[in-house]
mmCIF file of C-alpha atoms in Angstrom:
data_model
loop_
_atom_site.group_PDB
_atom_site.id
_atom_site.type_symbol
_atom_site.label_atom_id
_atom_site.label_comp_id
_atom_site.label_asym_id
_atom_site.label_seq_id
_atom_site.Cartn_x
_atom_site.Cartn_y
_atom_site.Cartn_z
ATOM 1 C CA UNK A 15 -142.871 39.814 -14.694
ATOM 2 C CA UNK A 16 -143.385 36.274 -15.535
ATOM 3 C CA UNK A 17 -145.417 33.978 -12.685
ATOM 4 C CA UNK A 18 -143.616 31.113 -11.069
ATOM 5 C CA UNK A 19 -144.336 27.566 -12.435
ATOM 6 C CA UNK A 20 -144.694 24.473 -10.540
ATOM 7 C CA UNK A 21 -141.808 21.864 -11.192
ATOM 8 C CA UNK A 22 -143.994 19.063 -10.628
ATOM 9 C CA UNK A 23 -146.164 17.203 -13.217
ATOM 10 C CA UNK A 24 -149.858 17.393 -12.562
ATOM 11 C CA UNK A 25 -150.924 14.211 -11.452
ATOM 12 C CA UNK A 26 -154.238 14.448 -13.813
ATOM 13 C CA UNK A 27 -151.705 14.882 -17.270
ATOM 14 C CA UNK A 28 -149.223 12.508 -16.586
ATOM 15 C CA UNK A 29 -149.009 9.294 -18.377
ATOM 16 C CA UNK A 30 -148.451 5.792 -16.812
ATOM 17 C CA UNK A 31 -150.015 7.080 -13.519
ATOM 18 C CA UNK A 32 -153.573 5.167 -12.392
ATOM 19 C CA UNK A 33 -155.714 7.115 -9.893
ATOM 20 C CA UNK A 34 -154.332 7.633 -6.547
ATOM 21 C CA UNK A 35 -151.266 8.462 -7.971
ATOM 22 C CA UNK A 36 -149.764 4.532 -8.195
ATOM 23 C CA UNK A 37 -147.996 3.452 -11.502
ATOM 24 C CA UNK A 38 -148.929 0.325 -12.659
ATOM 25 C CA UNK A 39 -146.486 -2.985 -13.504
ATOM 26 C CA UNK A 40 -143.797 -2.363 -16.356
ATOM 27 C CA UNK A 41 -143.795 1.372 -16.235
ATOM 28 C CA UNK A 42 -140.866 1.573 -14.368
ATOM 29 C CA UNK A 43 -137.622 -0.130 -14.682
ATOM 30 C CA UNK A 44 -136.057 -2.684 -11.988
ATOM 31 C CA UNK A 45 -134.974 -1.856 -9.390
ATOM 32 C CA UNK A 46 -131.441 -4.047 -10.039
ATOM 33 C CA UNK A 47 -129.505 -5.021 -13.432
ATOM 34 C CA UNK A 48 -131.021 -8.179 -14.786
ATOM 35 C CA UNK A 49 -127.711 -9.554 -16.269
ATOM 36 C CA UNK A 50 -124.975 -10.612 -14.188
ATOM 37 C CA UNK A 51 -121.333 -10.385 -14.793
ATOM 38 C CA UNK A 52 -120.458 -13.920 -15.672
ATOM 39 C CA UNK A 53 -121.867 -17.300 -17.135
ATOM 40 C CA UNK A 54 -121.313 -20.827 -15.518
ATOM 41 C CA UNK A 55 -119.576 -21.965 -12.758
ATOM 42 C CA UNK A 56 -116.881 -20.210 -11.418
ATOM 43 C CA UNK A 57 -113.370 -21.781 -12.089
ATOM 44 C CA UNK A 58 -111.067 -20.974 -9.108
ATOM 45 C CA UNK A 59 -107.488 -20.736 -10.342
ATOM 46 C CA UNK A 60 -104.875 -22.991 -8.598
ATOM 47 C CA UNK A 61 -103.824 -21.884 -5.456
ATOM 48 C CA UNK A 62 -99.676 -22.422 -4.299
ATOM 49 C CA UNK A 63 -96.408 -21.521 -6.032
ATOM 50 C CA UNK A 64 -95.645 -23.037 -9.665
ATOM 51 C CA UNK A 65 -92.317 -24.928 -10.859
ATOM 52 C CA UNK A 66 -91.100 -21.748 -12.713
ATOM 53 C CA UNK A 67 -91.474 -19.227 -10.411
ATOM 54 C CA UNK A 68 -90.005 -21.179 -7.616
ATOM 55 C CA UNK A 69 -86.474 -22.095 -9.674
ATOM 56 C CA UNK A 70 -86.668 -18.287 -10.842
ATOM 57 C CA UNK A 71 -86.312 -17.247 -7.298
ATOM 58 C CA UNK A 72 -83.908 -20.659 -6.499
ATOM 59 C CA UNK A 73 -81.116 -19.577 -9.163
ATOM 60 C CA UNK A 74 -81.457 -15.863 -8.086
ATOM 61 C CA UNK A 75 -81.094 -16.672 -4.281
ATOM 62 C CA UNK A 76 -77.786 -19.367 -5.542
ATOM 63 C CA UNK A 77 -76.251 -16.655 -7.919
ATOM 64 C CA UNK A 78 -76.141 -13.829 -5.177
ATOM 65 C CA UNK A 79 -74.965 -16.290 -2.572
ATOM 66 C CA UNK A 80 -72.736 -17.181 -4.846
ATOM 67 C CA UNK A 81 -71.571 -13.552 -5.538
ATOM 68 C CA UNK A 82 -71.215 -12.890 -1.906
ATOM 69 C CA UNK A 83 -69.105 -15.694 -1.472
ATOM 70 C CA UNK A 84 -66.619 -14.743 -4.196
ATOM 71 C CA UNK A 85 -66.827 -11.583 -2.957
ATOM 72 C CA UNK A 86 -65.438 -12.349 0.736
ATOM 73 C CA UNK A 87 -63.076 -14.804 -0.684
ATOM 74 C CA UNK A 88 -61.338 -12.242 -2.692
ATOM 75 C CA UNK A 89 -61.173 -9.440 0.078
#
């Protein structure tokens, strides 16, 4: 029957430990990601409608009034 091991390291054999158990500077990584997501100033985009979109929606908004209308006029 085998003996159970301990899962821990023995402080004594592990490397990158100083006495008292404390790890010195550089043995461990940080604590946050060093590189960020971007580079820069941040360029906002434009806020409001543009020309396109806005005449898109006009012509639609014309065309089905203008549907409706030929519509009620023919009934």
């Amino acid at each position: 029957m085998n003996t159970p091991q301990n899962p821990d390291p023995e402080p004594d054999r592990t490397p990158g430990l100083e006495p008292g158990g404390g790890v010195p500077p550089g043995e461990t990584p940080p604590g946050e990601a060093s590189t960020s997501s971007g580079t820069g100033p941040r360029v906002e985009p434009p806020r409001g409608w543009s020309k396109g979109p806005l005449i898109a929606i006009g012509v639609i908004v014309v065309l089905c009034a203008a549907f409706f209308l030929a519509f009620a006029v023919l009934m």
